[in-house]
Amino acid sequence: MGIAYDGTDFNGWSSQPGLRTVQGVLEAALATLFRRSGLAPRLTVAGRTDAGVHALGQVAHVDVPLEALAAVSRSRHGRPAEAASPEAVLARRVNGILGSDADVVVTGIDRAPSGFDARFSAAWRRYEYRVADASARRNPLDRRRTLVIHRALDESAMNAAADTLVGLHDFAAYCKPREGATTIRTLQSYRWTRRDDDGVLVATLQADAFCHSMVRAVVGAIVAVGEGRLDAGAPAEMLHAGERTSAFTVMPAKGLVLTEVGYPDNDELEARAAQTRARRRLHVQLDLPDADELE
């Protein structure tokens, strides 16, 4: 399932009692569709997003018996089955239950290839963070997904500093502490660009996975460089120090969007999932918390 959502009014992705979450809303819609089959579908997501974080390219999978999937494309009044595939009909009907003005949309549904797991097969995740500084033209239609800063930012200095964080590192200085969980990640790319149409600065970050608050923290450090509050070498120095600091502000969730999740070729999906599960089993054996990304 491809999923997009405005995270403003959600308490994150993961289901929580008494709180509105993306997972909870989608699973309720699926349960309505499959109620005659007695199913209570559970979604497995590529990357759990925190409260207020948005997504355009979220990915999740759900296990559904073939006969139950086929049933959703049958007419309720004895007419022939719809010409569209059961997957396309399922996507349309889920979106119908969610409503035309919903803040979460299923962008597409496909039958997964053998060995696919939305969470464990993922090879990388990509995020964007949008900042409108003093030289950008503010758009009120983007106010829920763009952070406004009333000072001018130095894009060149920001990219010079961002380059120093790329690679395999222990990002403990940029992750919210979780006892026993690893903070070692490979930040594959990190770049700031200024949009031609409105001058908004957009950070694009890609990594194998992100630990809790990592994206918003590394964005905050680089924004501090752009403001002149930190020099270009400070983010790397803090990275090597390995401790959280108050030298910069962790950015709000509103500017953050999960834009894409990458997967290997179909014949490598099962091996990738097995490798990721093996790492997770090691954490369980050592009685360590789950090391999955949470942004």
PDB file of C-alpha atoms in Angstrom:
ATOM      1  CA  MET A   1       0.000   0.000   0.000  1.00  0.00           C
ATOM      2  CA  GLY A   2       1.242   3.449  -0.921  1.00  0.00           C
ATOM      3  CA  ILE A   3       0.052   6.003   1.635  1.00  0.00           C
ATOM      4  CA  ALA A   4       0.134   9.796   1.907  1.00  0.00           C
ATOM      5  CA  TYR A   5      -1.012  11.882   4.868  1.00  0.00           C
ATOM      6  CA  ASP A   6      -1.020  15.288   6.470  1.00  0.00           C
ATOM      7  CA  GLY A   7       0.300  14.461   9.925  1.00  0.00           C
ATOM      8  CA  THR A   8      -0.894  17.630  11.633  1.00  0.00           C
ATOM      9  CA  ASP A   9      -3.951  16.127  13.315  1.00  0.00           C
ATOM     10  CA  PHE A  10      -2.525  12.647  13.889  1.00  0.00           C
ATOM     11  CA  ASN A  11      -0.720  11.393  16.975  1.00  0.00           C
ATOM     12  CA  GLY A  12       1.843   9.713  14.753  1.00  0.00           C
ATOM     13  CA  TRP A  13       1.614   6.483  12.798  1.00  0.00           C
ATOM     14  CA  SER A  14       1.378   3.794  15.486  1.00  0.00           C
ATOM     15  CA  SER A  15      -1.950   2.796  17.031  1.00  0.00           C
ATOM     16  CA  GLN A  16      -2.424   4.139  20.552  1.00  0.00           C
ATOM     17  CA  PRO A  17      -5.480   3.662  22.776  1.00  0.00           C
ATOM     18  CA  GLY A  18      -7.749   6.687  22.719  1.00  0.00           C
ATOM     19  CA  LEU A  19      -5.632   8.619  20.208  1.00  0.00           C
ATOM     20  CA  ARG A  20      -6.142   9.276  16.503  1.00  0.00           C
ATOM     21  CA  THR A  21      -3.293   7.739  14.504  1.00  0.00           C
ATOM     22  CA  VAL A  22      -2.693   6.963  10.839  1.00  0.00           C
ATOM     23  CA  GLN A  23      -2.489   3.227  11.476  1.00  0.00           C
ATOM     24  CA  GLY A  24      -5.666   3.278  13.554  1.00  0.00           C
ATOM     25  CA  VAL A  25      -7.675   5.145  10.907  1.00  0.00           C
ATOM     26  CA  LEU A  26      -6.522   2.906   8.048  1.00  0.00           C
ATOM     27  CA  GLU A  27      -7.029  -0.336   9.949  1.00  0.00           C
ATOM     28  CA  ALA A  28     -10.548   0.758  10.898  1.00  0.00           C
ATOM     29  CA  ALA A  29     -11.336   1.356   7.212  1.00  0.00           C
ATOM     30  CA  LEU A  30      -9.921  -2.047   6.244  1.00  0.00           C
ATOM     31  CA  ALA A  31     -11.868  -3.752   9.031  1.00  0.00           C
ATOM     32  CA  THR A  32     -15.077  -2.213   7.671  1.00  0.00           C
ATOM     33  CA  LEU A  33     -14.375  -3.568   4.185  1.00  0.00           C
ATOM     34  CA  PHE A  34     -13.459  -7.048   5.373  1.00  0.00           C
ATOM     35  CA  ARG A  35     -16.054  -7.366   8.157  1.00  0.00           C
ATOM     36  CA  ARG A  36     -17.949 -10.130   6.315  1.00  0.00           C
ATOM     37  CA  SER A  37     -14.747 -12.157   6.169  1.00  0.00           C
ATOM     38  CA  GLY A  38     -14.204 -11.733   9.900  1.00  0.00           C
ATOM     39  CA  LEU A  39     -10.809 -10.121   9.341  1.00  0.00           C
ATOM     40  CA  ALA A  40      -9.127  -7.491  11.495  1.00  0.00           C
ATOM     41  CA  PRO A  41      -6.286  -6.493   9.153  1.00  0.00           C
ATOM     42  CA  ARG A  42      -3.039  -5.294  10.719  1.00  0.00           C
ATOM     43  CA  LEU A  43      -0.673  -3.028   8.818  1.00  0.00           C
ATOM     44  CA  THR A  44       3.109  -3.382   8.814  1.00  0.00           C
ATOM     45  CA  VAL A  45       4.731  -0.050   7.948  1.00  0.00           C
ATOM     46  CA  ALA A  46       8.102   0.839   6.442  1.00  0.00           C
ATOM     47  CA  GLY A  47       8.820   3.649   8.880  1.00  0.00           C
ATOM     48  CA  ARG A  48       6.827   4.781  11.904  1.00  0.00           C
ATOM     49  CA  THR A  49       6.439   8.543  11.835  1.00  0.00           C
ATOM     50  CA  ASP A  50       6.064  10.707  14.920  1.00  0.00           C
ATOM     51  CA  ALA A  51       3.193  13.052  15.756  1.00  0.00           C
ATOM     52  CA  GLY A  52       2.898  15.881  13.242  1.00  0.00           C
ATOM     53  CA  VAL A  53       5.178  14.343  10.598  1.00  0.00           C
ATOM     54  CA  HIS A  54       3.733  14.106   7.081  1.00  0.00           C
ATOM     55  CA  ALA A  55       4.171  11.507   4.336  1.00  0.00           C
ATOM     56  CA  LEU A  56       3.861  11.355   0.579  1.00  0.00           C
ATOM     57  CA  GLY A  57       5.584   8.010   0.033  1.00  0.00           C
ATOM     58  CA  GLN A  58       4.813   5.879   3.059  1.00  0.00           C
ATOM     59  CA  VAL A  59       4.604   2.110   2.409  1.00  0.00           C
ATOM     60  CA  ALA A  60       2.776  -0.566   4.390  1.00  0.00           C
ATOM     61  CA  HIS A  61       1.674  -4.117   3.755  1.00  0.00           C
ATOM     62  CA  VAL A  62      -1.290  -6.139   4.959  1.00  0.00           C
ATOM     63  CA  ASP A  63      -1.892  -9.893   4.700  1.00  0.00           C
ATOM     64  CA  VAL A  64      -5.302 -10.726   3.225  1.00  0.00           C
ATOM     65  CA  PRO A  65      -6.578 -14.120   2.000  1.00  0.00           C
ATOM     66  CA  LEU A  66      -7.102 -14.196  -1.771  1.00  0.00           C
ATOM     67  CA  GLU A  67     -10.780 -15.065  -1.432  1.00  0.00           C
ATOM     68  CA  ALA A  68     -11.350 -12.086   0.869  1.00  0.00           C
ATOM     69  CA  LEU A  69      -9.515  -9.786  -1.548  1.00  0.00           C
ATOM     70  CA  ALA A  70     -11.618 -11.052  -4.464  1.00  0.00           C
ATOM     71  CA  ALA A  71     -14.799 -10.462  -2.484  1.00  0.00           C
ATOM     72  CA  VAL A  72     -14.251  -6.691  -2.285  1.00  0.00           C
ATOM     73  CA  SER A  73     -14.576  -6.364  -6.086  1.00  0.00           C
ATOM     74  CA  ARG A  74     -17.930  -8.097  -6.251  1.00  0.00           C
ATOM     75  CA  SER A  75     -21.055  -6.027  -6.589  1.00  0.00           C
ATOM     76  CA  ARG A  76     -23.329  -5.873  -3.575  1.00  0.00           C
ATOM     77  CA  HIS A  77     -26.391  -6.304  -5.795  1.00  0.00           C
ATOM     78  CA  GLY A  78     -25.497  -9.317  -7.858  1.00  0.00           C
ATOM     79  CA  ARG A  79     -23.994  -7.425 -10.773  1.00  0.00           C
ATOM     80  CA  PRO A  80     -20.788  -8.729 -12.398  1.00  0.00           C
ATOM     81  CA  ALA A  81     -17.513  -8.086 -10.676  1.00  0.00           C
ATOM     82  CA  GLU A  82     -15.890  -4.741 -11.448  1.00  0.00           C
ATOM     83  CA  ALA A  83     -13.493  -4.673 -14.377  1.00  0.00           C
ATOM     84  CA  ALA A  84     -10.702  -3.145 -12.290  1.00  0.00           C
ATOM     85  CA  SER A  85      -8.325  -5.411 -10.394  1.00  0.00           C
ATOM     86  CA  PRO A  86      -9.259  -6.352  -6.798  1.00  0.00           C
ATOM     87  CA  GLU A  87      -6.280  -4.282  -5.599  1.00  0.00           C
ATOM     88  CA  ALA A  88      -7.505  -1.169  -7.431  1.00  0.00           C
ATOM     89  CA  VAL A  89     -11.040  -1.681  -6.141  1.00  0.00           C
ATOM     90  CA  LEU A  90      -9.720  -2.122  -2.601  1.00  0.00           C
ATOM     91  CA  ALA A  91      -7.790   1.160  -2.822  1.00  0.00           C
ATOM     92  CA  ARG A  92     -10.852   2.979  -4.146  1.00  0.00           C
ATOM     93  CA  ARG A  93     -13.113   1.591  -1.447  1.00  0.00           C
ATOM     94  CA  VAL A  94     -10.678   2.356   1.373  1.00  0.00           C
ATOM     95  CA  ASN A  95     -10.467   5.942   0.148  1.00  0.00           C
ATOM     96  CA  GLY A  96     -14.256   6.037  -0.099  1.00  0.00           C
ATOM     97  CA  ILE A  97     -14.555   5.124   3.570  1.00  0.00           C
ATOM     98  CA  LEU A  98     -11.910   7.676   4.531  1.00  0.00           C
ATOM     99  CA  GLY A  99     -13.779  10.397   2.653  1.00  0.00           C
ATOM    100  CA  SER A 100     -12.966  12.889  -0.088  1.00  0.00           C
ATOM    101  CA  ASP A 101     -11.534  15.426   2.396  1.00  0.00           C
ATOM    102  CA  ALA A 102      -9.496  12.920   4.399  1.00  0.00           C
ATOM    103  CA  ASP A 103      -6.037  13.807   5.681  1.00  0.00           C
ATOM    104  CA  VAL A 104      -4.838  10.309   4.768  1.00  0.00           C
ATOM    105  CA  VAL A 105      -5.070   8.786   1.277  1.00  0.00           C
ATOM    106  CA  VAL A 106      -4.166   5.382  -0.124  1.00  0.00           C
ATOM    107  CA  THR A 107      -2.237   6.262  -3.277  1.00  0.00           C
ATOM    108  CA  GLY A 108      -2.177   2.715  -4.625  1.00  0.00           C
ATOM    109  CA  ILE A 109      -2.305  -0.980  -3.759  1.00  0.00           C
ATOM    110  CA  ASP A 110      -0.392  -3.787  -5.436  1.00  0.00           C
ATOM    111  CA  ARG A 111      -0.003  -7.471  -4.750  1.00  0.00           C
ATOM    112  CA  ALA A 112       3.399  -7.804  -3.108  1.00  0.00           C
ATOM    113  CA  PRO A 113       6.151  -9.872  -4.730  1.00  0.00           C
ATOM    114  CA  SER A 114       7.403 -12.961  -2.931  1.00  0.00           C
ATOM    115  CA  GLY A 115       9.540 -12.168   0.095  1.00  0.00           C
ATOM    116  CA  PHE A 116       8.349  -8.567   0.442  1.00  0.00           C
ATOM    117  CA  ASP A 117       8.026  -7.003   3.869  1.00  0.00           C
ATOM    118  CA  ALA A 118       7.282  -3.268   4.034  1.00  0.00           C
ATOM    119  CA  ARG A 119       9.390  -2.876   7.162  1.00  0.00           C
ATOM    120  CA  PHE A 120      12.185  -5.414   6.970  1.00  0.00           C
ATOM    121  CA  SER A 121      12.787  -5.365   3.203  1.00  0.00           C
ATOM    122  CA  ALA A 122      13.273  -1.582   3.060  1.00  0.00           C
ATOM    123  CA  ALA A 123      16.786  -0.531   2.030  1.00  0.00           C
ATOM    124  CA  TRP A 124      16.473   3.205   2.656  1.00  0.00           C
ATOM    125  CA  ARG A 125      14.098   6.001   3.639  1.00  0.00           C
ATOM    126  CA  ARG A 126      14.092   9.547   2.264  1.00  0.00           C
ATOM    127  CA  TYR A 127      12.785  12.646   4.013  1.00  0.00           C
ATOM    128  CA  GLU A 128      12.421  16.314   3.127  1.00  0.00           C
ATOM    129  CA  TYR A 129      12.316  19.275   5.472  1.00  0.00           C
ATOM    130  CA  ARG A 130      11.018  22.671   4.249  1.00  0.00           C
ATOM    131  CA  VAL A 131      12.160  26.009   5.685  1.00  0.00           C
ATOM    132  CA  ALA A 132      10.989  29.469   4.555  1.00  0.00           C
ATOM    133  CA  ASP A 133      13.635  31.993   5.623  1.00  0.00           C
ATOM    134  CA  ALA A 134      13.631  35.794   5.297  1.00  0.00           C
ATOM    135  CA  SER A 135      14.334  35.671   1.551  1.00  0.00           C
ATOM    136  CA  ALA A 136      11.594  33.136   0.732  1.00  0.00           C
ATOM    137  CA  ARG A 137       8.089  34.012  -0.394  1.00  0.00           C
ATOM    138  CA  ARG A 138       5.674  32.637   2.193  1.00  0.00           C
ATOM    139  CA  ASN A 139       2.672  30.677   0.971  1.00  0.00           C
ATOM    140  CA  PRO A 140      -0.219  30.377   3.449  1.00  0.00           C
ATOM    141  CA  LEU A 141      -1.343  27.179   1.715  1.00  0.00           C
ATOM    142  CA  ASP A 142       1.939  25.543   2.825  1.00  0.00           C
ATOM    143  CA  ARG A 143       1.833  26.737   6.434  1.00  0.00           C
ATOM    144  CA  ARG A 144       1.175  23.259   7.839  1.00  0.00           C
ATOM    145  CA  ARG A 145       4.259  21.738   6.200  1.00  0.00           C
ATOM    146  CA  THR A 146       6.819  24.572   6.173  1.00  0.00           C
ATOM    147  CA  LEU A 147       8.786  26.053   9.077  1.00  0.00           C
ATOM    148  CA  VAL A 148       9.123  29.841   8.960  1.00  0.00           C
ATOM    149  CA  ILE A 149      12.388  31.453  10.128  1.00  0.00           C
ATOM    150  CA  HIS A 150      12.563  35.237  10.059  1.00  0.00           C
ATOM    151  CA  ARG A 151      16.316  35.376   9.442  1.00  0.00           C
ATOM    152  CA  ALA A 152      18.180  34.819   6.179  1.00  0.00           C
ATOM    153  CA  LEU A 153      19.980  31.474   5.927  1.00  0.00           C
ATOM    154  CA  ASP A 154      23.330  30.858   4.218  1.00  0.00           C
ATOM    155  CA  GLU A 155      22.672  27.915   1.895  1.00  0.00           C
ATOM    156  CA  SER A 156      26.377  27.410   0.992  1.00  0.00           C
ATOM    157  CA  ALA A 157      27.444  27.186   4.634  1.00  0.00           C
ATOM    158  CA  MET A 158      24.582  24.797   5.336  1.00  0.00           C
ATOM    159  CA  ASN A 159      25.621  22.409   2.568  1.00  0.00           C
ATOM    160  CA  ALA A 160      29.257  22.523   3.651  1.00  0.00           C
ATOM    161  CA  ALA A 161      28.194  21.512   7.155  1.00  0.00           C
ATOM    162  CA  ALA A 162      25.700  18.892   5.924  1.00  0.00           C
ATOM    163  CA  ASP A 163      28.442  17.172   3.922  1.00  0.00           C
ATOM    164  CA  THR A 164      30.374  16.472   7.135  1.00  0.00           C
ATOM    165  CA  LEU A 165      27.514  14.319   8.476  1.00  0.00           C
ATOM    166  CA  VAL A 166      27.210  12.026   5.455  1.00  0.00           C
ATOM    167  CA  GLY A 167      28.457   8.476   5.926  1.00  0.00           C
ATOM    168  CA  LEU A 168      28.419   5.726   8.559  1.00  0.00           C
ATOM    169  CA  HIS A 169      28.437   7.309  12.016  1.00  0.00           C
ATOM    170  CA  ASP A 170      27.169   6.960  15.537  1.00  0.00           C
ATOM    171  CA  PHE A 171      24.443   9.623  15.584  1.00  0.00           C
ATOM    172  CA  ALA A 172      23.949   9.542  19.364  1.00  0.00           C
ATOM    173  CA  ALA A 173      24.332  13.344  19.459  1.00  0.00           C
ATOM    174  CA  TYR A 174      21.350  13.656  17.139  1.00  0.00           C
ATOM    175  CA  CYS A 175      19.006  10.936  18.411  1.00  0.00           C
ATOM    176  CA  LYS A 176      16.593  10.922  21.303  1.00  0.00           C
ATOM    177  CA  PRO A 177      18.091   8.474  23.810  1.00  0.00           C
ATOM    178  CA  ARG A 178      16.572   4.997  24.013  1.00  0.00           C
ATOM    179  CA  GLU A 179      18.395   2.817  26.505  1.00  0.00           C
ATOM    180  CA  GLY A 180      20.392   0.086  24.795  1.00  0.00           C
ATOM    181  CA  ALA A 181      19.242   0.946  21.250  1.00  0.00           C
ATOM    182  CA  THR A 182      21.862   1.485  18.573  1.00  0.00           C
ATOM    183  CA  THR A 183      22.299   4.970  17.113  1.00  0.00           C
ATOM    184  CA  ILE A 184      24.658   3.870  14.339  1.00  0.00           C
ATOM    185  CA  ARG A 185      23.241   4.814  10.956  1.00  0.00           C
ATOM    186  CA  THR A 186      24.464   5.401   7.395  1.00  0.00           C
ATOM    187  CA  LEU A 187      23.371   8.837   6.230  1.00  0.00           C
ATOM    188  CA  GLN A 188      23.616   8.286   2.486  1.00  0.00           C
ATOM    189  CA  SER A 189      22.922  11.857   1.380  1.00  0.00           C
ATOM    190  CA  TYR A 190      22.052  15.249   2.862  1.00  0.00           C
ATOM    191  CA  ARG A 191      21.564  18.310   0.666  1.00  0.00           C
ATOM    192  CA  TRP A 192      19.881  21.713   0.883  1.00  0.00           C
ATOM    193  CA  THR A 193      18.411  23.366  -2.221  1.00  0.00           C
ATOM    194  CA  ARG A 194      16.512  26.623  -2.648  1.00  0.00           C
ATOM    195  CA  ARG A 195      13.387  26.331  -4.788  1.00  0.00           C
ATOM    196  CA  ASP A 196      13.323  28.591  -7.833  1.00  0.00           C
ATOM    197  CA  ASP A 197       9.638  29.471  -7.587  1.00  0.00           C
ATOM    198  CA  ASP A 198       9.388  30.698  -4.001  1.00  0.00           C
ATOM    199  CA  GLY A 199      12.886  30.566  -2.500  1.00  0.00           C
ATOM    200  CA  VAL A 200      11.945  27.979   0.136  1.00  0.00           C
ATOM    201  CA  LEU A 201      14.900  25.917   1.338  1.00  0.00           C
ATOM    202  CA  VAL A 202      14.367  22.152   1.149  1.00  0.00           C
ATOM    203  CA  ALA A 203      16.605  19.651   2.913  1.00  0.00           C
ATOM    204  CA  THR A 204      16.687  16.144   1.397  1.00  0.00           C
ATOM    205  CA  LEU A 205      18.055  13.367   3.600  1.00  0.00           C
ATOM    206  CA  GLN A 206      18.384   9.664   2.828  1.00  0.00           C
ATOM    207  CA  ALA A 207      19.596   6.912   5.148  1.00  0.00           C
ATOM    208  CA  ASP A 208      19.293   3.182   5.672  1.00  0.00           C
ATOM    209  CA  ALA A 209      17.146   4.116   8.680  1.00  0.00           C
ATOM    210  CA  PHE A 210      16.694   7.025  11.065  1.00  0.00           C
ATOM    211  CA  CYS A 211      16.617   6.873  14.845  1.00  0.00           C
ATOM    212  CA  HIS A 212      14.140   8.856  16.931  1.00  0.00           C
ATOM    213  CA  SER A 213      14.255  12.628  16.160  1.00  0.00           C
ATOM    214  CA  MET A 214      17.424  12.238  14.049  1.00  0.00           C
ATOM    215  CA  VAL A 215      16.173  14.083  10.964  1.00  0.00           C
ATOM    216  CA  ARG A 216      14.802  17.036  12.908  1.00  0.00           C
ATOM    217  CA  ALA A 217      17.989  17.221  14.966  1.00  0.00           C
ATOM    218  CA  VAL A 218      20.430  17.237  12.048  1.00  0.00           C
ATOM    219  CA  VAL A 219      18.204  19.796  10.314  1.00  0.00           C
ATOM    220  CA  GLY A 220      18.286  21.937  13.448  1.00  0.00           C
ATOM    221  CA  ALA A 221      22.081  21.807  13.642  1.00  0.00           C
ATOM    222  CA  ILE A 222      22.497  22.835  10.009  1.00  0.00           C
ATOM    223  CA  VAL A 223      19.914  25.619  10.297  1.00  0.00           C
ATOM    224  CA  ALA A 224      21.967  26.975  13.212  1.00  0.00           C
ATOM    225  CA  VAL A 225      24.952  27.039  10.844  1.00  0.00           C
ATOM    226  CA  GLY A 226      22.881  28.870   8.245  1.00  0.00           C
ATOM    227  CA  GLU A 227      21.905  31.468  10.853  1.00  0.00           C
ATOM    228  CA  GLY A 228      25.546  31.984  11.838  1.00  0.00           C
ATOM    229  CA  ARG A 229      25.019  30.658  15.367  1.00  0.00           C
ATOM    230  CA  LEU A 230      27.329  27.692  14.699  1.00  0.00           C
ATOM    231  CA  ASP A 231      30.349  27.427  12.435  1.00  0.00           C
ATOM    232  CA  ALA A 232      30.359  24.885   9.609  1.00  0.00           C
ATOM    233  CA  GLY A 233      32.540  22.431  11.527  1.00  0.00           C
ATOM    234  CA  ALA A 234      30.409  22.357  14.673  1.00  0.00           C
ATOM    235  CA  PRO A 235      27.863  19.687  13.563  1.00  0.00           C
ATOM    236  CA  ALA A 236      30.674  17.184  12.886  1.00  0.00           C
ATOM    237  CA  GLU A 237      32.352  18.042  16.179  1.00  0.00           C
ATOM    238  CA  MET A 238      29.103  17.370  18.019  1.00  0.00           C
ATOM    239  CA  LEU A 239      28.684  14.136  16.044  1.00  0.00           C
ATOM    240  CA  HIS A 240      32.076  12.893  17.245  1.00  0.00           C
ATOM    241  CA  ALA A 241      31.380  14.025  20.817  1.00  0.00           C
ATOM    242  CA  GLY A 242      28.473  11.568  20.872  1.00  0.00           C
ATOM    243  CA  GLU A 243      26.333  13.489  23.372  1.00  0.00           C
ATOM    244  CA  ARG A 244      23.150  15.524  23.103  1.00  0.00           C
ATOM    245  CA  THR A 245      23.670  19.262  23.290  1.00  0.00           C
ATOM    246  CA  SER A 246      21.645  22.452  23.654  1.00  0.00           C
ATOM    247  CA  ALA A 247      23.754  24.251  21.047  1.00  0.00           C
ATOM    248  CA  PHE A 248      20.905  23.985  18.505  1.00  0.00           C
ATOM    249  CA  THR A 249      17.145  23.510  18.448  1.00  0.00           C
ATOM    250  CA  VAL A 250      15.524  20.296  17.255  1.00  0.00           C
ATOM    251  CA  MET A 251      13.135  21.384  14.511  1.00  0.00           C
ATOM    252  CA  PRO A 252       9.330  21.017  14.818  1.00  0.00           C
ATOM    253  CA  ALA A 253       7.631  18.065  13.148  1.00  0.00           C
ATOM    254  CA  LYS A 254       5.521  20.244  10.816  1.00  0.00           C
ATOM    255  CA  GLY A 255       8.273  20.735   8.210  1.00  0.00           C
ATOM    256  CA  LEU A 256       9.105  17.037   7.867  1.00  0.00           C
ATOM    257  CA  VAL A 257       7.788  14.773   5.096  1.00  0.00           C
ATOM    258  CA  LEU A 258       8.592  11.110   4.403  1.00  0.00           C
ATOM    259  CA  THR A 259       8.845  11.228   0.610  1.00  0.00           C
ATOM    260  CA  GLU A 260       9.997   7.756  -0.438  1.00  0.00           C
ATOM    261  CA  VAL A 261      10.995   4.303   0.779  1.00  0.00           C
ATOM    262  CA  GLY A 262      13.426   2.293  -1.321  1.00  0.00           C
ATOM    263  CA  TYR A 263      13.500  -1.478  -1.785  1.00  0.00           C
ATOM    264  CA  PRO A 264      15.972  -3.812  -3.514  1.00  0.00           C
ATOM    265  CA  ASP A 265      15.130  -5.796  -6.638  1.00  0.00           C
ATOM    266  CA  ASN A 266      12.432  -8.437  -6.201  1.00  0.00           C
ATOM    267  CA  ASP A 267      14.909 -11.312  -6.110  1.00  0.00           C
ATOM    268  CA  GLU A 268      16.720  -9.640  -3.185  1.00  0.00           C
ATOM    269  CA  LEU A 269      13.679  -8.785  -1.057  1.00  0.00           C
ATOM    270  CA  GLU A 270      13.629 -11.972   0.997  1.00  0.00           C
ATOM    271  CA  ALA A 271      17.356 -11.833   1.733  1.00  0.00           C
ATOM    272  CA  ARG A 272      17.105  -8.199   2.800  1.00  0.00           C
ATOM    273  CA  ALA A 273      14.203  -8.970   5.129  1.00  0.00           C
ATOM    274  CA  ALA A 274      16.044 -11.946   6.620  1.00  0.00           C
ATOM    275  CA  GLN A 275      19.115  -9.802   7.253  1.00  0.00           C
ATOM    276  CA  THR A 276      17.076  -7.102   9.005  1.00  0.00           C
ATOM    277  CA  ARG A 277      15.131  -9.634  11.080  1.00  0.00           C
ATOM    278  CA  ALA A 278      18.411 -11.247  12.165  1.00  0.00           C
ATOM    279  CA  ARG A 279      19.592  -7.926  13.561  1.00  0.00           C
ATOM    280  CA  ARG A 280      16.298  -7.497  15.395  1.00  0.00           C
ATOM    281  CA  ARG A 281      16.488 -11.027  16.862  1.00  0.00           C
ATOM    282  CA  LEU A 282      19.949 -10.186  18.170  1.00  0.00           C
ATOM    283  CA  HIS A 283      18.484  -7.205  20.003  1.00  0.00           C
ATOM    284  CA  VAL A 284      15.779  -9.416  21.472  1.00  0.00           C
ATOM    285  CA  GLN A 285      18.338 -12.012  22.603  1.00  0.00           C
ATOM    286  CA  LEU A 286      20.414  -9.299  24.241  1.00  0.00           C
ATOM    287  CA  ASP A 287      17.280  -7.788  25.814  1.00  0.00           C
ATOM    288  CA  LEU A 288      17.765  -4.499  23.960  1.00  0.00           C
ATOM    289  CA  PRO A 289      14.969  -2.200  22.722  1.00  0.00           C
ATOM    290  CA  ASP A 290      13.843  -2.375  19.118  1.00  0.00           C
ATOM    291  CA  ALA A 291      16.301  -0.422  16.955  1.00  0.00           C
ATOM    292  CA  ASP A 292      13.852   0.473  14.197  1.00  0.00           C
ATOM    293  CA  GLU A 293      13.646   4.042  12.953  1.00  0.00           C
ATOM    294  CA  LEU A 294      11.061   6.377  14.425  1.00  0.00           C
ATOM    295  CA  GLU A 295      10.988   9.909  13.074  1.00  0.00           C
TER     296      GLU A 295
END
